[in-house]
Amino acid sequence: MQLSLATRLAYVFSVVSTALSNPTGEHQCRLASPHTPTFPLLDDISIEDLHTLFGNGSLSSVNLVHAYIERIVEINPSLRAVGEINPDALDIARALDVERSSSTWHSNPDQGKHLWLLIVRGLLTIPQDNIATKDQMNNTAGSYALVGAKVSRESSIITRLREAGAIILGKATMGEWAQCRSRKASSSHGWSAYGGQVFGAYYPQQDPSGSSSGSAVAVSIGLSLGSIGTETSGSIVNPAERSNVVGIKPTLGLTSRDMVIPISLRQDTVGPIGRTVKDAAYMLTAIAGKDRFDNWTSVQPYDTTPDYVKACNHLGLKGARVGIPRNGIDYYTDGSTKPVMVAFEKALQTVRDAGARVIEEANFSSFDPPAFGRNSSIVLDTDFVVGLSDYLSLLSSNPNGVHSLQDIAHFTRHDHREEHPDRDTYVWDRQLSRNITSSSTESWAAYQADLLMGGEQGVVGALDRHKLDALIMPTFSSFHLPAIAGLPIVSVPLGFYPAQTPLTMNLKKTMVSVAPNIPFGISFIGRKWSEEKLISLAYAFEQRTMIRRQMKPYIRPTFELSDQLEPTEETPYKLKVQYQASVPKPAGLGQRLVREVVRNV
């Protein structure tokens, strides 16, 4: 049955009251009984914590999968961060537990494997729903047009994660077609026809930003240890800042885009989202590297992927030269960003106190957002048309017969679940109306102009003129130039909107964009292939501030590792929300488990 509006409101008010009574949510552990090990809370636990628990026998991969599924089922009706659960997750977990019990991989880091690989083994991650997995899950970009389609091979990113021993727990809900369908006022961040509307966890009806909306929310409230998102322009770092977590947008070419539903071959990147810089560094190490299916990775300046975890240095800021491009920040400031700027200036003092030299007015020599906006529009429009057709051509099964953007647009306009025309297809209409291709002179000229504005006239020029290691900017202003120039960003938590902040709604008037307790971030930006330096700086800042711990979400799952029953063959775990008799239970855990629970709570 559906919960009544009154019941839903009562629930929201109860969790808000709980959050307000304990706004900081101190880091804590829970003890189920005198005989139960003490476990960190799942929205605080780190990759290294789990490695320790696996190593001393306190925790199994099966128990971990059980716990995460419990939390997803408990909270997903409210936030919709997870679109599907992997029906194979338990089997994969059992196999890892057998391997762990019969080997010494956890205690012999020098026997043919890197330590980072041994520690990552067994972690759970939720990739975004545009990163193909060759299993029982869908890869839809949030659209019903691709439900039931099968891929000929899975993403190289997923293959790398599997080879590292990671468990793909499910798929994260995302902004449909990576927010590349509708005008901003016609749609909303984190909405998709297939996944529903994702909400942030720090204020009721919070705008989660996009398009890696579910990826960031899932990590923030402990539905997964980490997640993998995609970014064309801000789609990793913006959701990360709004969920009080860390997002890394890598250099274009550091991670493969093979079998990732594309927007632009010349801007798309795939990167990790984690609760800490070190967790994100572990994941980046696992997914980075050259790939024969993505030629852009061939330009990497190294054959062996760096161990980015080794860059996590408490003294990373000492002796560094960092610059503040004020003209790139001021352009995007308004009344709603005043609290962010107050926190940003305080953060710069923290950076100075840590031994870095901060260079003010390290400005971009030419900064013309309308110009690079026009150029980027041409690049993205022409790239998407050809890139989407290329992806669709690699499907081994295509039940809706969609082979081009024209087909996708036709499907969307005629399937009521896609909510057209309330959510329009303005972006596609513009793309289909252009009489140029990605290889045309106009598209190439726009791309070259972007590279110049983002590089020599923008980020790279500022870095070189002032001999800087990195630029530092509030995350809300940080992503535009790195997007068009293929440069890396690391965003970490900076602060939260204060208690008296007035509410600001999104353009569609359906979600809250600015409100008390909503998080915001700070970004470290560098040259191509400078991820090690950026991670070092970001880690040092994170460790000196620990801002993430200063505020907890208003709504969080309650199930923890210490709450689990002893698993048995008959009852491997208990679901807090049971299926009704009239609803057939999917095979195994069911790829649509989350959606069926949402519909039938």
Short mmCIF file of N, CA, C and O in Angstrom, two decimals, residues 444-486:
data_model
loop_
_atom_site.label_atom_id
_atom_site.label_comp_id
_atom_site.label_asym_id
_atom_site.label_seq_id
_atom_site.Cartn_x
_atom_site.Cartn_y
_atom_site.Cartn_z
N TRP A 444 35.32 21.63 -34.79
CA TRP A 444 36.74 21.60 -34.46
C TRP A 444 37.22 22.97 -33.96
O TRP A 444 37.98 23.06 -33.00
N ALA A 445 36.77 24.04 -34.62
CA ALA A 445 37.16 25.39 -34.20
C ALA A 445 36.66 25.70 -32.80
O ALA A 445 37.36 26.32 -31.99
N ALA A 446 35.44 25.27 -32.49
CA ALA A 446 34.89 25.49 -31.15
C ALA A 446 35.70 24.73 -30.10
O ALA A 446 35.98 25.25 -29.01
N TYR A 447 36.12 23.52 -30.44
CA TYR A 447 36.91 22.72 -29.52
C TYR A 447 38.28 23.36 -29.27
O TYR A 447 38.75 23.44 -28.13
N GLN A 448 38.92 23.84 -30.33
CA GLN A 448 40.22 24.49 -30.17
C GLN A 448 40.10 25.77 -29.35
O GLN A 448 40.98 26.08 -28.54
N ALA A 449 39.02 26.51 -29.55
CA ALA A 449 38.79 27.72 -28.74
C ALA A 449 38.61 27.36 -27.28
O ALA A 449 39.10 28.06 -26.39
N ASP A 450 37.90 26.27 -27.01
CA ASP A 450 37.74 25.80 -25.64
C ASP A 450 39.08 25.46 -25.00
O ASP A 450 39.36 25.83 -23.84
N LEU A 451 39.91 24.73 -25.73
CA LEU A 451 41.21 24.34 -25.19
C LEU A 451 42.05 25.57 -24.85
O LEU A 451 42.76 25.60 -23.82
N LEU A 452 41.99 26.57 -25.68
CA LEU A 452 42.75 27.80 -25.44
C LEU A 452 42.22 28.53 -24.20
O LEU A 452 43.00 28.93 -23.33
N MET A 453 40.89 28.69 -24.12
CA MET A 453 40.31 29.42 -22.99
C MET A 453 40.48 28.67 -21.68
O MET A 453 40.69 29.28 -20.63
N GLY A 454 40.39 27.36 -21.72
CA GLY A 454 40.55 26.59 -20.49
C GLY A 454 42.00 26.37 -20.10
O GLY A 454 42.31 26.22 -18.92
N GLY A 455 42.88 26.38 -21.11
CA GLY A 455 44.29 26.09 -20.85
C GLY A 455 45.15 27.32 -20.75
O GLY A 455 45.31 27.90 -19.67
N GLU A 456 45.71 27.77 -21.87
CA GLU A 456 46.66 28.88 -21.84
C GLU A 456 46.06 30.17 -21.28
O GLU A 456 46.71 30.89 -20.53
N GLN A 457 44.82 30.48 -21.66
CA GLN A 457 44.18 31.70 -21.15
C GLN A 457 43.49 31.47 -19.80
O GLN A 457 43.05 32.43 -19.17
N GLY A 458 43.42 30.23 -19.37
CA GLY A 458 42.70 29.90 -18.16
C GLY A 458 43.56 29.27 -17.10
O GLY A 458 44.50 29.87 -16.59
N VAL A 459 43.27 27.99 -16.79
CA VAL A 459 43.90 27.31 -15.65
C VAL A 459 45.41 27.15 -15.85
O VAL A 459 46.21 27.53 -14.98
N VAL A 460 45.82 26.59 -16.97
CA VAL A 460 47.25 26.30 -17.17
C VAL A 460 48.06 27.59 -17.22
O VAL A 460 49.17 27.67 -16.66
N GLY A 461 47.52 28.62 -17.87
CA GLY A 461 48.22 29.90 -17.92
C GLY A 461 48.43 30.48 -16.53
O GLY A 461 49.53 30.98 -16.21
N ALA A 462 47.41 30.44 -15.68
CA ALA A 462 47.55 30.96 -14.32
C ALA A 462 48.57 30.16 -13.53
O ALA A 462 49.39 30.72 -12.78
N LEU A 463 48.54 28.84 -13.68
CA LEU A 463 49.51 28.00 -12.98
C LEU A 463 50.94 28.31 -13.41
O LEU A 463 51.85 28.42 -12.57
N ASP A 464 51.14 28.47 -14.71
CA ASP A 464 52.49 28.69 -15.23
C ASP A 464 53.01 30.09 -14.88
O ASP A 464 54.19 30.25 -14.50
N ARG A 465 52.18 31.12 -15.03
CA ARG A 465 52.64 32.48 -14.77
C ARG A 465 53.09 32.67 -13.33
O ARG A 465 54.05 33.40 -13.05
N HIS A 466 52.40 32.02 -12.40
CA HIS A 466 52.69 32.22 -10.98
C HIS A 466 53.46 31.04 -10.38
O HIS A 466 53.65 30.99 -9.17
N LYS A 467 53.87 30.10 -11.24
CA LYS A 467 54.64 28.93 -10.79
C LYS A 467 53.92 28.22 -9.64
O LYS A 467 54.48 27.98 -8.56
N LEU A 468 52.68 27.85 -9.90
CA LEU A 468 51.81 27.29 -8.88
C LEU A 468 51.72 25.76 -8.99
O LEU A 468 51.86 25.19 -10.07
N ASP A 469 51.44 25.14 -7.85
CA ASP A 469 51.14 23.71 -7.84
C ASP A 469 49.67 23.44 -8.16
O ASP A 469 49.33 22.39 -8.70
N ALA A 470 48.81 24.38 -7.77
CA ALA A 470 47.37 24.17 -7.97
C ALA A 470 46.64 25.50 -7.81
O ALA A 470 47.18 26.46 -7.23
N LEU A 471 45.42 25.53 -8.30
CA LEU A 471 44.48 26.60 -8.00
C LEU A 471 43.49 26.09 -6.98
O LEU A 471 43.18 24.89 -6.92
N ILE A 472 42.97 27.00 -6.16
CA ILE A 472 41.94 26.65 -5.19
C ILE A 472 40.73 27.54 -5.44
O ILE A 472 40.86 28.76 -5.53
N MET A 473 39.55 26.93 -5.53
CA MET A 473 38.32 27.67 -5.78
C MET A 473 37.17 27.00 -5.01
O MET A 473 37.23 25.80 -4.75
N PRO A 474 36.13 27.75 -4.67
CA PRO A 474 34.91 27.09 -4.19
C PRO A 474 34.41 26.15 -5.30
O PRO A 474 34.49 26.50 -6.49
N THR A 475 33.89 25.02 -4.93
CA THR A 475 33.51 24.05 -5.95
C THR A 475 32.47 24.61 -6.92
O THR A 475 32.50 24.28 -8.12
N PHE A 476 31.57 25.48 -6.45
CA PHE A 476 30.53 25.98 -7.34
C PHE A 476 31.10 26.74 -8.54
O PHE A 476 30.44 26.85 -9.58
N SER A 477 32.32 27.23 -8.45
CA SER A 477 32.92 28.00 -9.54
C SER A 477 34.08 27.28 -10.21
O SER A 477 34.72 27.84 -11.11
N SER A 478 34.35 26.05 -9.82
CA SER A 478 35.63 25.42 -10.16
C SER A 478 35.66 24.61 -11.44
O SER A 478 36.73 24.35 -11.97
N PHE A 479 34.52 24.17 -11.93
CA PHE A 479 34.51 23.07 -12.89
C PHE A 479 34.45 23.48 -14.35
O PHE A 479 34.68 22.66 -15.24
N HIS A 480 34.13 24.73 -14.64
CA HIS A 480 33.86 25.13 -16.02
C HIS A 480 35.09 25.01 -16.92
O HIS A 480 35.05 24.35 -17.97
N LEU A 481 36.18 25.65 -16.53
CA LEU A 481 37.38 25.60 -17.37
C LEU A 481 38.04 24.23 -17.39
O LEU A 481 38.47 23.77 -18.45
N PRO A 482 38.17 23.54 -16.26
CA PRO A 482 38.70 22.18 -16.32
C PRO A 482 37.89 21.26 -17.23
O PRO A 482 38.45 20.36 -17.86
N ALA A 483 36.58 21.49 -17.31
CA ALA A 483 35.75 20.65 -18.17
C ALA A 483 36.16 20.78 -19.63
O ALA A 483 36.32 19.78 -20.34
N ILE A 484 36.35 22.01 -20.09
CA ILE A 484 36.62 22.20 -21.51
C ILE A 484 38.08 21.95 -21.86
O ILE A 484 38.41 21.75 -23.04
N ALA A 485 38.97 21.95 -20.87
CA ALA A 485 40.40 21.72 -21.13
C ALA A 485 40.87 20.34 -20.69
O ALA A 485 42.04 20.02 -20.85
N GLY A 486 39.97 19.51 -20.13
CA GLY A 486 40.34 18.15 -19.74
C GLY A 486 41.24 18.07 -18.53
O GLY A 486 42.07 17.16 -18.42
#
